[in-house]
Amino acid sequence: MSYNSKWYVWIIDKETHASVQILRGILEQFGSYIRIPFKDITALEKSLQESKLQNRTPVLVSDSLGSMGGANDIKKLTELAKLYNGYYYADDAHGTSIIGKNGCGYTLHLLEEYKKNLILISSLSKAFGSHGGSASFSNKEAASFIKKYALNYIFSGPPFLPGIAACLASGDIHLSQEMNQLQCKLHENISYFDQRVSNIEVQEKLSPIRSIFMGAEDKAISASYNLRKRGFLVTAAMYPTVAKKKSIIRVAISAAHTKHDLETFATNMNELTELSSTY
C-alpha cells in the first residue's frame, strides 16, 4: 500500500464516532471523502463502483460496535472492501475484550482470522481496563508508517507509566483463564439487564451498551439527573449525538456489576420511565 498518493476514496459510515468524523480535513490530504450510511448497502456498493471507475483505492471506515449500541456487518464490509481491492478500517473500541479468544474483540471474533485488507483499531481504555489504544495491520509497512509519522511518537511527553503497568496487568488477565470467566460474567449481566429494564433498545446482543428510549430532551435530562441522585451514573444522549426527539439514556454494563446493582437500577429506571410517560 502506497501512502504518498491522493488516489484514495475514504468512505465513512455516517454513524462512525465523532473522533473519526473530525479527521475529514486530514483524510482529504490523501484522497476524496464520502459520508454515507453503511446500513444502505446499495449506496455503499455504488460508491465502491465509482471508486473502481476512477481507478481509486477505497477505504471503508466504520465502528464495529457503535457507542450507542449499534453494530455493523463486519464480514460484509470486509468482503466488499476486498472485492473492490480496498481496505476496511474497523474502530473496535467498544468491541475490544468483550468477546473472543483472549479478548481479541468483536471484529476478530466475527471474522475468525485476520484479513489482509483489515486495519483494526482497538481501545485499551474501555473493556481492556487500562490506558491508550492500539492499531493492528497485516503488513510491516503500515506499522512502520505509523511509527514514522504519528505525532504522538514524535511530539509527545513520556509514556504514562501507571497506564503502561495497567496495560501489562490487563494483558496477563487476557492471556489467562480469568478472561473467559469475566466475559461469561459480562454476558450474563447483559442478559439479566435486558430481562429487567423496560423500554430498552437492543441493536446487538453482544454489545454491553444499552439505550433506553426517552424521546424528548427534557425527559432524558430529568431521568439522568434523578438517577444520579439515586446513585446511578448514566449518560443522557441527545441531539446532535442522536436524532431530534430521539433522546436516550445510555447505559454501559460491566462484568463488575452485581445482580443487586442491576436489579436496583432496573427498579429505579422503570419507575422513572413510567413517570416520564405521563407528561
PDB file of C-alpha atoms in Angstrom:
ATOM      1  CA  MET A   1       0.000   0.000   0.000  1.00  0.00           C
ATOM      2  CA  SER A   2       1.450   3.360  -1.032  1.00  0.00           C
ATOM      3  CA  TYR A   3       0.889   6.311   1.286  1.00  0.00           C
ATOM      4  CA  ASN A   4       2.028   9.212  -0.899  1.00  0.00           C
ATOM      5  CA  SER A   5      -0.848   9.042  -3.389  1.00  0.00           C
ATOM      6  CA  LYS A   6      -4.050  11.090  -3.381  1.00  0.00           C
ATOM      7  CA  TRP A   7      -5.902   8.368  -5.235  1.00  0.00           C
ATOM      8  CA  TYR A   8      -7.845   7.055  -2.269  1.00  0.00           C
ATOM      9  CA  VAL A   9     -11.538   7.289  -1.554  1.00  0.00           C
ATOM     10  CA  TRP A  10     -12.407   7.450   2.130  1.00  0.00           C
ATOM     11  CA  ILE A  11     -15.921   6.046   2.503  1.00  0.00           C
ATOM     12  CA  ILE A  12     -17.085   6.884   6.017  1.00  0.00           C
ATOM     13  CA  ASP A  13     -20.136   5.461   7.756  1.00  0.00           C
ATOM     14  CA  LYS A  14     -22.435   8.302   8.863  1.00  0.00           C
ATOM     15  CA  GLU A  15     -22.710   6.716  12.313  1.00  0.00           C
ATOM     16  CA  THR A  16     -18.955   6.476  12.836  1.00  0.00           C
ATOM     17  CA  HIS A  17     -17.757   8.070  16.076  1.00  0.00           C
ATOM     18  CA  ALA A  18     -17.147  11.828  16.052  1.00  0.00           C
ATOM     19  CA  SER A  19     -13.448  11.291  16.834  1.00  0.00           C
ATOM     20  CA  VAL A  20     -13.126   9.864  13.314  1.00  0.00           C
ATOM     21  CA  GLN A  21     -15.524  12.264  11.593  1.00  0.00           C
ATOM     22  CA  ILE A  22     -13.473  15.319  12.627  1.00  0.00           C
ATOM     23  CA  LEU A  23     -10.449  13.979  10.729  1.00  0.00           C
ATOM     24  CA  ARG A  24     -12.010  14.842   7.370  1.00  0.00           C
ATOM     25  CA  GLY A  25      -9.505  17.613   6.649  1.00  0.00           C
ATOM     26  CA  ILE A  26      -6.582  15.262   7.248  1.00  0.00           C
ATOM     27  CA  LEU A  27      -8.080  12.416   5.216  1.00  0.00           C
ATOM     28  CA  GLU A  28      -8.680  14.729   2.266  1.00  0.00           C
ATOM     29  CA  GLN A  29      -4.914  15.276   2.064  1.00  0.00           C
ATOM     30  CA  PHE A  30      -4.733  11.686   0.837  1.00  0.00           C
ATOM     31  CA  GLY A  31      -7.939  11.361  -1.195  1.00  0.00           C
ATOM     32  CA  SER A  32     -11.609  12.206  -1.573  1.00  0.00           C
ATOM     33  CA  TYR A  33     -14.118  11.850   1.275  1.00  0.00           C
ATOM     34  CA  ILE A  34     -17.611  10.343   1.080  1.00  0.00           C
ATOM     35  CA  ARG A  35     -20.002  10.035   4.029  1.00  0.00           C
ATOM     36  CA  ILE A  36     -22.905   7.579   3.705  1.00  0.00           C
ATOM     37  CA  PRO A  37     -24.901   5.235   5.974  1.00  0.00           C
ATOM     38  CA  PHE A  38     -23.337   1.776   5.810  1.00  0.00           C
ATOM     39  CA  LYS A  39     -26.722   0.244   6.555  1.00  0.00           C
ATOM     40  CA  ASP A  40     -27.583   1.288   2.978  1.00  0.00           C
ATOM     41  CA  ILE A  41     -25.636  -1.419   1.142  1.00  0.00           C
ATOM     42  CA  THR A  42     -26.902  -0.197  -2.249  1.00  0.00           C
ATOM     43  CA  ALA A  43     -25.428   3.275  -1.672  1.00  0.00           C
ATOM     44  CA  LEU A  44     -22.217   1.740  -0.362  1.00  0.00           C
ATOM     45  CA  GLU A  45     -21.791  -0.506  -3.398  1.00  0.00           C
ATOM     46  CA  LYS A  46     -22.468   2.455  -5.687  1.00  0.00           C
ATOM     47  CA  SER A  47     -19.648   4.404  -4.028  1.00  0.00           C
ATOM     48  CA  LEU A  48     -17.341   1.413  -4.389  1.00  0.00           C
ATOM     49  CA  GLN A  49     -18.223   1.037  -8.067  1.00  0.00           C
ATOM     50  CA  GLU A  50     -17.484   4.729  -8.642  1.00  0.00           C
ATOM     51  CA  SER A  51     -14.102   4.376  -6.936  1.00  0.00           C
ATOM     52  CA  LYS A  52     -13.297   1.491  -9.285  1.00  0.00           C
ATOM     53  CA  LEU A  53     -14.258   3.532 -12.364  1.00  0.00           C
ATOM     54  CA  GLN A  54     -11.996   6.337 -11.104  1.00  0.00           C
ATOM     55  CA  ASN A  55      -9.178   3.843 -10.512  1.00  0.00           C
ATOM     56  CA  ARG A  56      -9.027   4.789  -6.834  1.00  0.00           C
ATOM     57  CA  THR A  57      -8.460   2.606  -3.779  1.00  0.00           C
ATOM     58  CA  PRO A  58     -11.493   2.624  -1.461  1.00  0.00           C
ATOM     59  CA  VAL A  59     -11.047   2.630   2.312  1.00  0.00           C
ATOM     60  CA  LEU A  60     -14.223   1.827   4.245  1.00  0.00           C
ATOM     61  CA  VAL A  61     -14.270   3.337   7.739  1.00  0.00           C
ATOM     62  CA  SER A  62     -16.749   2.485  10.496  1.00  0.00           C
ATOM     63  CA  ASP A  63     -17.223   1.446  14.096  1.00  0.00           C
ATOM     64  CA  SER A  64     -17.606  -2.279  14.643  1.00  0.00           C
ATOM     65  CA  LEU A  65     -19.856  -1.708  17.647  1.00  0.00           C
ATOM     66  CA  GLY A  66     -21.253   1.801  17.920  1.00  0.00           C
ATOM     67  CA  SER A  67     -21.013   3.977  21.016  1.00  0.00           C
ATOM     68  CA  MET A  68     -24.827   3.895  21.258  1.00  0.00           C
ATOM     69  CA  GLY A  69     -25.081   0.102  20.991  1.00  0.00           C
ATOM     70  CA  GLY A  70     -25.470  -0.393  17.237  1.00  0.00           C
ATOM     71  CA  ALA A  71     -23.339  -2.704  15.111  1.00  0.00           C
ATOM     72  CA  ASN A  72     -22.064  -3.084  11.568  1.00  0.00           C
ATOM     73  CA  ASP A  73     -21.922  -6.182   9.380  1.00  0.00           C
ATOM     74  CA  ILE A  74     -18.185  -6.751   9.729  1.00  0.00           C
ATOM     75  CA  LYS A  75     -17.986  -9.718   7.360  1.00  0.00           C
ATOM     76  CA  LYS A  76     -19.940  -7.932   4.631  1.00  0.00           C
ATOM     77  CA  LEU A  77     -17.832  -4.773   4.865  1.00  0.00           C
ATOM     78  CA  THR A  78     -14.568  -6.724   4.777  1.00  0.00           C
ATOM     79  CA  GLU A  79     -15.753  -8.731   1.767  1.00  0.00           C
ATOM     80  CA  LEU A  80     -16.902  -5.614  -0.102  1.00  0.00           C
ATOM     81  CA  ALA A  81     -13.586  -3.880   0.530  1.00  0.00           C
ATOM     82  CA  LYS A  82     -11.728  -6.926  -0.784  1.00  0.00           C
ATOM     83  CA  LEU A  83     -13.984  -7.183  -3.850  1.00  0.00           C
ATOM     84  CA  TYR A  84     -13.013  -3.652  -4.868  1.00  0.00           C
ATOM     85  CA  ASN A  85      -9.326  -4.042  -3.914  1.00  0.00           C
ATOM     86  CA  GLY A  86      -9.726  -1.755  -0.937  1.00  0.00           C
ATOM     87  CA  TYR A  87      -9.372  -1.747   2.831  1.00  0.00           C
ATOM     88  CA  TYR A  88     -11.700  -1.862   5.790  1.00  0.00           C
ATOM     89  CA  TYR A  89     -10.803   0.297   8.801  1.00  0.00           C
ATOM     90  CA  ALA A  90     -12.711  -1.050  11.819  1.00  0.00           C
ATOM     91  CA  ASP A  91     -12.863   1.008  15.009  1.00  0.00           C
ATOM     92  CA  ASP A  92     -13.265  -1.795  17.548  1.00  0.00           C
ATOM     93  CA  ALA A  93     -13.040   0.483  20.602  1.00  0.00           C
ATOM     94  CA  HIS A  94     -16.315  -0.812  22.060  1.00  0.00           C
ATOM     95  CA  GLY A  95     -15.664  -4.389  20.931  1.00  0.00           C
ATOM     96  CA  THR A  96     -12.183  -4.881  22.386  1.00  0.00           C
ATOM     97  CA  SER A  97     -12.015  -7.529  25.146  1.00  0.00           C
ATOM     98  CA  ILE A  98     -15.771  -8.130  25.464  1.00  0.00           C
ATOM     99  CA  ILE A  99     -15.705 -11.319  23.381  1.00  0.00           C
ATOM    100  CA  GLY A 100     -13.370 -13.646  21.515  1.00  0.00           C
ATOM    101  CA  LYS A 101     -10.297 -15.697  22.374  1.00  0.00           C
ATOM    102  CA  ASN A 102      -8.068 -13.776  24.786  1.00  0.00           C
ATOM    103  CA  GLY A 103     -10.399 -10.804  24.366  1.00  0.00           C
ATOM    104  CA  CYS A 104      -9.483 -10.370  20.695  1.00  0.00           C
ATOM    105  CA  GLY A 105     -12.681  -8.350  20.271  1.00  0.00           C
ATOM    106  CA  TYR A 106     -15.898  -8.180  18.300  1.00  0.00           C
ATOM    107  CA  THR A 107     -14.299  -7.756  14.865  1.00  0.00           C
ATOM    108  CA  LEU A 108     -11.830 -10.645  15.034  1.00  0.00           C
ATOM    109  CA  HIS A 109     -14.395 -12.841  16.788  1.00  0.00           C
ATOM    110  CA  LEU A 110     -16.713 -12.495  13.780  1.00  0.00           C
ATOM    111  CA  LEU A 111     -14.001 -12.715  11.114  1.00  0.00           C
ATOM    112  CA  GLU A 112     -12.283 -15.657  12.882  1.00  0.00           C
ATOM    113  CA  GLU A 113      -8.944 -14.682  11.305  1.00  0.00           C
ATOM    114  CA  TYR A 114      -7.056 -11.511  10.458  1.00  0.00           C
ATOM    115  CA  LYS A 115      -7.806 -10.358   6.918  1.00  0.00           C
ATOM    116  CA  LYS A 116      -5.084  -8.771   4.785  1.00  0.00           C
ATOM    117  CA  ASN A 117      -7.284  -5.781   3.960  1.00  0.00           C
ATOM    118  CA  LEU A 118      -8.236  -5.093   7.596  1.00  0.00           C
ATOM    119  CA  ILE A 119      -6.995  -2.105   9.611  1.00  0.00           C
ATOM    120  CA  LEU A 120      -8.077  -2.758  13.193  1.00  0.00           C
ATOM    121  CA  ILE A 121      -8.193  -0.057  15.862  1.00  0.00           C
ATOM    122  CA  SER A 122      -8.635  -1.200  19.457  1.00  0.00           C
ATOM    123  CA  SER A 123      -9.105   0.689  22.706  1.00  0.00           C
ATOM    124  CA  LEU A 124      -7.170  -0.182  25.833  1.00  0.00           C
ATOM    125  CA  SER A 125      -9.202   2.317  27.868  1.00  0.00           C
ATOM    126  CA  LYS A 126     -12.647   0.693  27.861  1.00  0.00           C
ATOM    127  CA  ALA A 127     -13.264  -3.019  28.488  1.00  0.00           C
ATOM    128  CA  PHE A 128      -9.492  -3.644  28.412  1.00  0.00           C
ATOM    129  CA  GLY A 129      -9.432  -1.549  31.565  1.00  0.00           C
ATOM    130  CA  SER A 130      -6.221   0.413  31.267  1.00  0.00           C
ATOM    131  CA  HIS A 131      -4.907   3.248  29.104  1.00  0.00           C
ATOM    132  CA  GLY A 132      -4.361   4.085  25.436  1.00  0.00           C
ATOM    133  CA  GLY A 133      -5.122   2.124  22.296  1.00  0.00           C
ATOM    134  CA  SER A 134      -3.614   0.035  19.523  1.00  0.00           C
ATOM    135  CA  ALA A 135      -3.593  -0.260  15.736  1.00  0.00           C
ATOM    136  CA  SER A 136      -3.159  -3.626  14.012  1.00  0.00           C
ATOM    137  CA  PHE A 137      -2.180  -4.272  10.394  1.00  0.00           C
ATOM    138  CA  SER A 138      -1.325  -7.282   8.250  1.00  0.00           C
ATOM    139  CA  ASN A 139       1.938  -5.784   6.981  1.00  0.00           C
ATOM    140  CA  LYS A 140       5.070  -4.202   8.457  1.00  0.00           C
ATOM    141  CA  GLU A 141       4.972  -1.257   6.038  1.00  0.00           C
ATOM    142  CA  ALA A 142       1.803   0.113   7.623  1.00  0.00           C
ATOM    143  CA  ALA A 143       3.182  -0.246  11.145  1.00  0.00           C
ATOM    144  CA  SER A 144       6.405   1.459  10.069  1.00  0.00           C
ATOM    145  CA  PHE A 145       4.428   4.352   8.555  1.00  0.00           C
ATOM    146  CA  ILE A 146       2.562   4.917  11.826  1.00  0.00           C
ATOM    147  CA  LYS A 147       5.768   4.894  13.870  1.00  0.00           C
ATOM    148  CA  LYS A 148       7.388   7.350  11.473  1.00  0.00           C
ATOM    149  CA  TYR A 149       4.601   9.903  11.101  1.00  0.00           C
ATOM    150  CA  ALA A 150       2.291   9.646  14.142  1.00  0.00           C
ATOM    151  CA  LEU A 151       2.662  12.870  16.126  1.00  0.00           C
ATOM    152  CA  ASN A 152       2.302  11.132  19.478  1.00  0.00           C
ATOM    153  CA  TYR A 153       5.521   9.249  18.687  1.00  0.00           C
ATOM    154  CA  ILE A 154       7.364  12.476  17.807  1.00  0.00           C
ATOM    155  CA  PHE A 155       5.916  15.475  19.670  1.00  0.00           C
ATOM    156  CA  SER A 156       4.790  13.945  22.923  1.00  0.00           C
ATOM    157  CA  GLY A 157       5.612  13.627  26.574  1.00  0.00           C
ATOM    158  CA  PRO A 158       6.958  10.485  28.238  1.00  0.00           C
ATOM    159  CA  PRO A 159       4.719   7.414  28.476  1.00  0.00           C
ATOM    160  CA  PHE A 160       2.153   7.361  31.283  1.00  0.00           C
ATOM    161  CA  LEU A 161       3.889   4.745  33.431  1.00  0.00           C
ATOM    162  CA  PRO A 162       0.901   3.774  35.645  1.00  0.00           C
ATOM    163  CA  GLY A 163      -1.080   3.305  32.413  1.00  0.00           C
ATOM    164  CA  ILE A 164       1.626   1.044  30.991  1.00  0.00           C
ATOM    165  CA  ALA A 165       1.619  -1.004  34.196  1.00  0.00           C
ATOM    166  CA  ALA A 166      -2.171  -1.327  33.934  1.00  0.00           C
ATOM    167  CA  CYS A 167      -1.822  -2.472  30.299  1.00  0.00           C
ATOM    168  CA  LEU A 168       0.651  -5.182  31.300  1.00  0.00           C
ATOM    169  CA  ALA A 169      -1.565  -6.362  34.158  1.00  0.00           C
ATOM    170  CA  SER A 170      -4.626  -6.442  31.904  1.00  0.00           C
ATOM    171  CA  GLY A 171      -2.613  -8.276  29.251  1.00  0.00           C
ATOM    172  CA  ASP A 172      -1.802 -11.002  31.784  1.00  0.00           C
ATOM    173  CA  ILE A 173      -5.509 -11.356  32.567  1.00  0.00           C
ATOM    174  CA  HIS A 174      -6.348 -11.577  28.850  1.00  0.00           C
ATOM    175  CA  LEU A 175      -3.919 -14.485  28.469  1.00  0.00           C
ATOM    176  CA  SER A 176      -5.334 -16.364  31.470  1.00  0.00           C
ATOM    177  CA  GLN A 177      -8.468 -18.401  32.181  1.00  0.00           C
ATOM    178  CA  GLU A 178      -9.834 -15.449  34.127  1.00  0.00           C
ATOM    179  CA  MET A 179     -10.570 -13.703  30.828  1.00  0.00           C
ATOM    180  CA  ASN A 180     -13.131 -16.303  29.819  1.00  0.00           C
ATOM    181  CA  GLN A 181     -14.759 -16.082  33.253  1.00  0.00           C
ATOM    182  CA  LEU A 182     -15.020 -12.287  33.015  1.00  0.00           C
ATOM    183  CA  GLN A 183     -16.529 -12.476  29.529  1.00  0.00           C
ATOM    184  CA  CYS A 184     -19.112 -15.010  30.708  1.00  0.00           C
ATOM    185  CA  LYS A 185     -19.989 -12.791  33.679  1.00  0.00           C
ATOM    186  CA  LEU A 186     -20.350  -9.771  31.388  1.00  0.00           C
ATOM    187  CA  HIS A 187     -22.765 -11.513  29.042  1.00  0.00           C
ATOM    188  CA  GLU A 188     -24.742 -12.958  31.952  1.00  0.00           C
ATOM    189  CA  ASN A 189     -25.125  -9.406  33.252  1.00  0.00           C
ATOM    190  CA  ILE A 190     -26.183  -8.123  29.824  1.00  0.00           C
ATOM    191  CA  SER A 191     -28.865 -10.816  29.557  1.00  0.00           C
ATOM    192  CA  TYR A 192     -30.058 -10.155  33.123  1.00  0.00           C
ATOM    193  CA  PHE A 193     -30.266  -6.418  32.412  1.00  0.00           C
ATOM    194  CA  ASP A 194     -32.256  -6.950  29.201  1.00  0.00           C
ATOM    195  CA  GLN A 195     -34.826  -9.050  31.036  1.00  0.00           C
ATOM    196  CA  ARG A 196     -35.468  -6.434  33.700  1.00  0.00           C
ATOM    197  CA  VAL A 197     -35.317  -2.998  32.117  1.00  0.00           C
ATOM    198  CA  SER A 198     -38.325  -1.830  30.108  1.00  0.00           C
ATOM    199  CA  ASN A 199     -38.337   0.427  27.036  1.00  0.00           C
ATOM    200  CA  ILE A 200     -34.886  -0.822  26.109  1.00  0.00           C
ATOM    201  CA  GLU A 201     -33.403  -0.798  22.599  1.00  0.00           C
ATOM    202  CA  VAL A 202     -31.204  -3.818  21.801  1.00  0.00           C
ATOM    203  CA  GLN A 203     -29.405  -3.481  18.470  1.00  0.00           C
ATOM    204  CA  GLU A 204     -26.657  -6.037  19.113  1.00  0.00           C
ATOM    205  CA  LYS A 205     -26.959  -8.551  21.953  1.00  0.00           C
ATOM    206  CA  LEU A 206     -23.187  -8.896  22.352  1.00  0.00           C
ATOM    207  CA  SER A 207     -22.719  -5.178  22.984  1.00  0.00           C
ATOM    208  CA  PRO A 208     -22.533  -4.103  26.653  1.00  0.00           C
ATOM    209  CA  ILE A 209     -24.083  -0.750  25.724  1.00  0.00           C
ATOM    210  CA  ARG A 210     -27.828  -0.308  26.072  1.00  0.00           C
ATOM    211  CA  SER A 211     -30.090   2.561  25.024  1.00  0.00           C
ATOM    212  CA  ILE A 212     -33.262   3.321  26.975  1.00  0.00           C
ATOM    213  CA  PHE A 213     -35.548   5.447  24.832  1.00  0.00           C
ATOM    214  CA  MET A 214     -36.800   8.684  26.392  1.00  0.00           C
ATOM    215  CA  GLY A 215     -37.797  10.805  23.382  1.00  0.00           C
ATOM    216  CA  ALA A 216     -37.828  14.485  24.315  1.00  0.00           C
ATOM    217  CA  GLU A 217     -34.564  16.007  25.518  1.00  0.00           C
ATOM    218  CA  ASP A 218     -36.034  17.280  28.793  1.00  0.00           C
ATOM    219  CA  LYS A 219     -37.158  13.753  29.700  1.00  0.00           C
ATOM    220  CA  ALA A 220     -33.641  12.373  29.181  1.00  0.00           C
ATOM    221  CA  ILE A 221     -32.095  15.184  31.231  1.00  0.00           C
ATOM    222  CA  SER A 222     -34.609  14.696  34.038  1.00  0.00           C
ATOM    223  CA  ALA A 223     -34.115  10.914  34.096  1.00  0.00           C
ATOM    224  CA  SER A 224     -30.320  11.254  34.141  1.00  0.00           C
ATOM    225  CA  TYR A 225     -30.496  13.803  36.969  1.00  0.00           C
ATOM    226  CA  ASN A 226     -32.851  11.681  39.071  1.00  0.00           C
ATOM    227  CA  LEU A 227     -30.813   8.525  38.520  1.00  0.00           C
ATOM    228  CA  ARG A 228     -27.686  10.353  39.651  1.00  0.00           C
ATOM    229  CA  LYS A 229     -29.454  11.459  42.840  1.00  0.00           C
ATOM    230  CA  ARG A 230     -30.288   7.800  43.455  1.00  0.00           C
ATOM    231  CA  GLY A 231     -26.669   6.715  42.972  1.00  0.00           C
ATOM    232  CA  PHE A 232     -26.585   5.701  39.296  1.00  0.00           C
ATOM    233  CA  LEU A 233     -24.241   7.423  36.855  1.00  0.00           C
ATOM    234  CA  VAL A 234     -25.544   7.232  33.270  1.00  0.00           C
ATOM    235  CA  THR A 235     -25.357   9.406  30.166  1.00  0.00           C
ATOM    236  CA  ALA A 236     -28.237  11.321  28.616  1.00  0.00           C
ATOM    237  CA  ALA A 237     -27.598  11.260  24.852  1.00  0.00           C
ATOM    238  CA  MET A 238     -29.387  13.999  22.919  1.00  0.00           C
ATOM    239  CA  TYR A 239     -29.247  15.820  19.590  1.00  0.00           C
ATOM    240  CA  PRO A 240     -26.835  16.090  17.776  1.00  0.00           C
ATOM    241  CA  THR A 241     -25.478  12.804  19.179  1.00  0.00           C
ATOM    242  CA  VAL A 242     -28.835  11.219  18.283  1.00  0.00           C
ATOM    243  CA  ALA A 243     -31.727  12.482  16.147  1.00  0.00           C
ATOM    244  CA  LYS A 244     -34.047  15.190  17.479  1.00  0.00           C
ATOM    245  CA  LYS A 245     -36.758  13.892  19.808  1.00  0.00           C
ATOM    246  CA  LYS A 246     -34.908  10.546  19.973  1.00  0.00           C
ATOM    247  CA  SER A 247     -33.032  11.136  23.220  1.00  0.00           C
ATOM    248  CA  ILE A 248     -31.894   8.132  25.216  1.00  0.00           C
ATOM    249  CA  ILE A 249     -30.356   7.104  28.492  1.00  0.00           C
ATOM    250  CA  ARG A 250     -27.095   5.325  27.638  1.00  0.00           C
ATOM    251  CA  VAL A 251     -26.032   2.521  29.964  1.00  0.00           C
ATOM    252  CA  ALA A 252     -22.711   0.638  29.909  1.00  0.00           C
ATOM    253  CA  ILE A 253     -22.840  -2.777  31.586  1.00  0.00           C
ATOM    254  CA  SER A 254     -19.752  -4.299  33.204  1.00  0.00           C
ATOM    255  CA  ALA A 255     -18.665  -7.692  34.490  1.00  0.00           C
ATOM    256  CA  ALA A 256     -18.026  -5.908  37.798  1.00  0.00           C
ATOM    257  CA  HIS A 257     -21.723  -5.148  38.280  1.00  0.00           C
ATOM    258  CA  THR A 258     -23.553  -7.408  40.703  1.00  0.00           C
ATOM    259  CA  LYS A 259     -27.073  -8.744  40.235  1.00  0.00           C
ATOM    260  CA  HIS A 260     -28.112  -6.404  43.048  1.00  0.00           C
ATOM    261  CA  ASP A 261     -26.646  -3.424  41.158  1.00  0.00           C
ATOM    262  CA  LEU A 262     -28.578  -4.333  38.025  1.00  0.00           C
ATOM    263  CA  GLU A 263     -31.818  -5.152  39.825  1.00  0.00           C
ATOM    264  CA  THR A 264     -31.763  -1.894  41.792  1.00  0.00           C
ATOM    265  CA  PHE A 265     -31.038   0.110  38.662  1.00  0.00           C
ATOM    266  CA  ALA A 266     -33.841  -1.638  36.766  1.00  0.00           C
ATOM    267  CA  THR A 267     -36.351  -0.853  39.518  1.00  0.00           C
ATOM    268  CA  ASN A 268     -35.416   2.835  39.552  1.00  0.00           C
ATOM    269  CA  MET A 269     -35.156   3.151  35.767  1.00  0.00           C
ATOM    270  CA  ASN A 270     -38.520   1.502  35.153  1.00  0.00           C
ATOM    271  CA  GLU A 271     -40.116   3.783  37.741  1.00  0.00           C
ATOM    272  CA  LEU A 272     -38.694   6.911  36.079  1.00  0.00           C
ATOM    273  CA  THR A 273     -39.647   5.684  32.600  1.00  0.00           C
ATOM    274  CA  GLU A 274     -43.223   5.145  33.755  1.00  0.00           C
ATOM    275  CA  LEU A 275     -43.326   8.614  35.305  1.00  0.00           C
ATOM    276  CA  SER A 276     -41.923  10.269  32.163  1.00  0.00           C
ATOM    277  CA  SER A 277     -44.626   8.667  30.026  1.00  0.00           C
ATOM    278  CA  THR A 278     -47.287  10.556  31.987  1.00  0.00           C
ATOM    279  CA  TYR A 279     -46.161  14.015  30.835  1.00  0.00           C
TER     280      TYR A 279
END
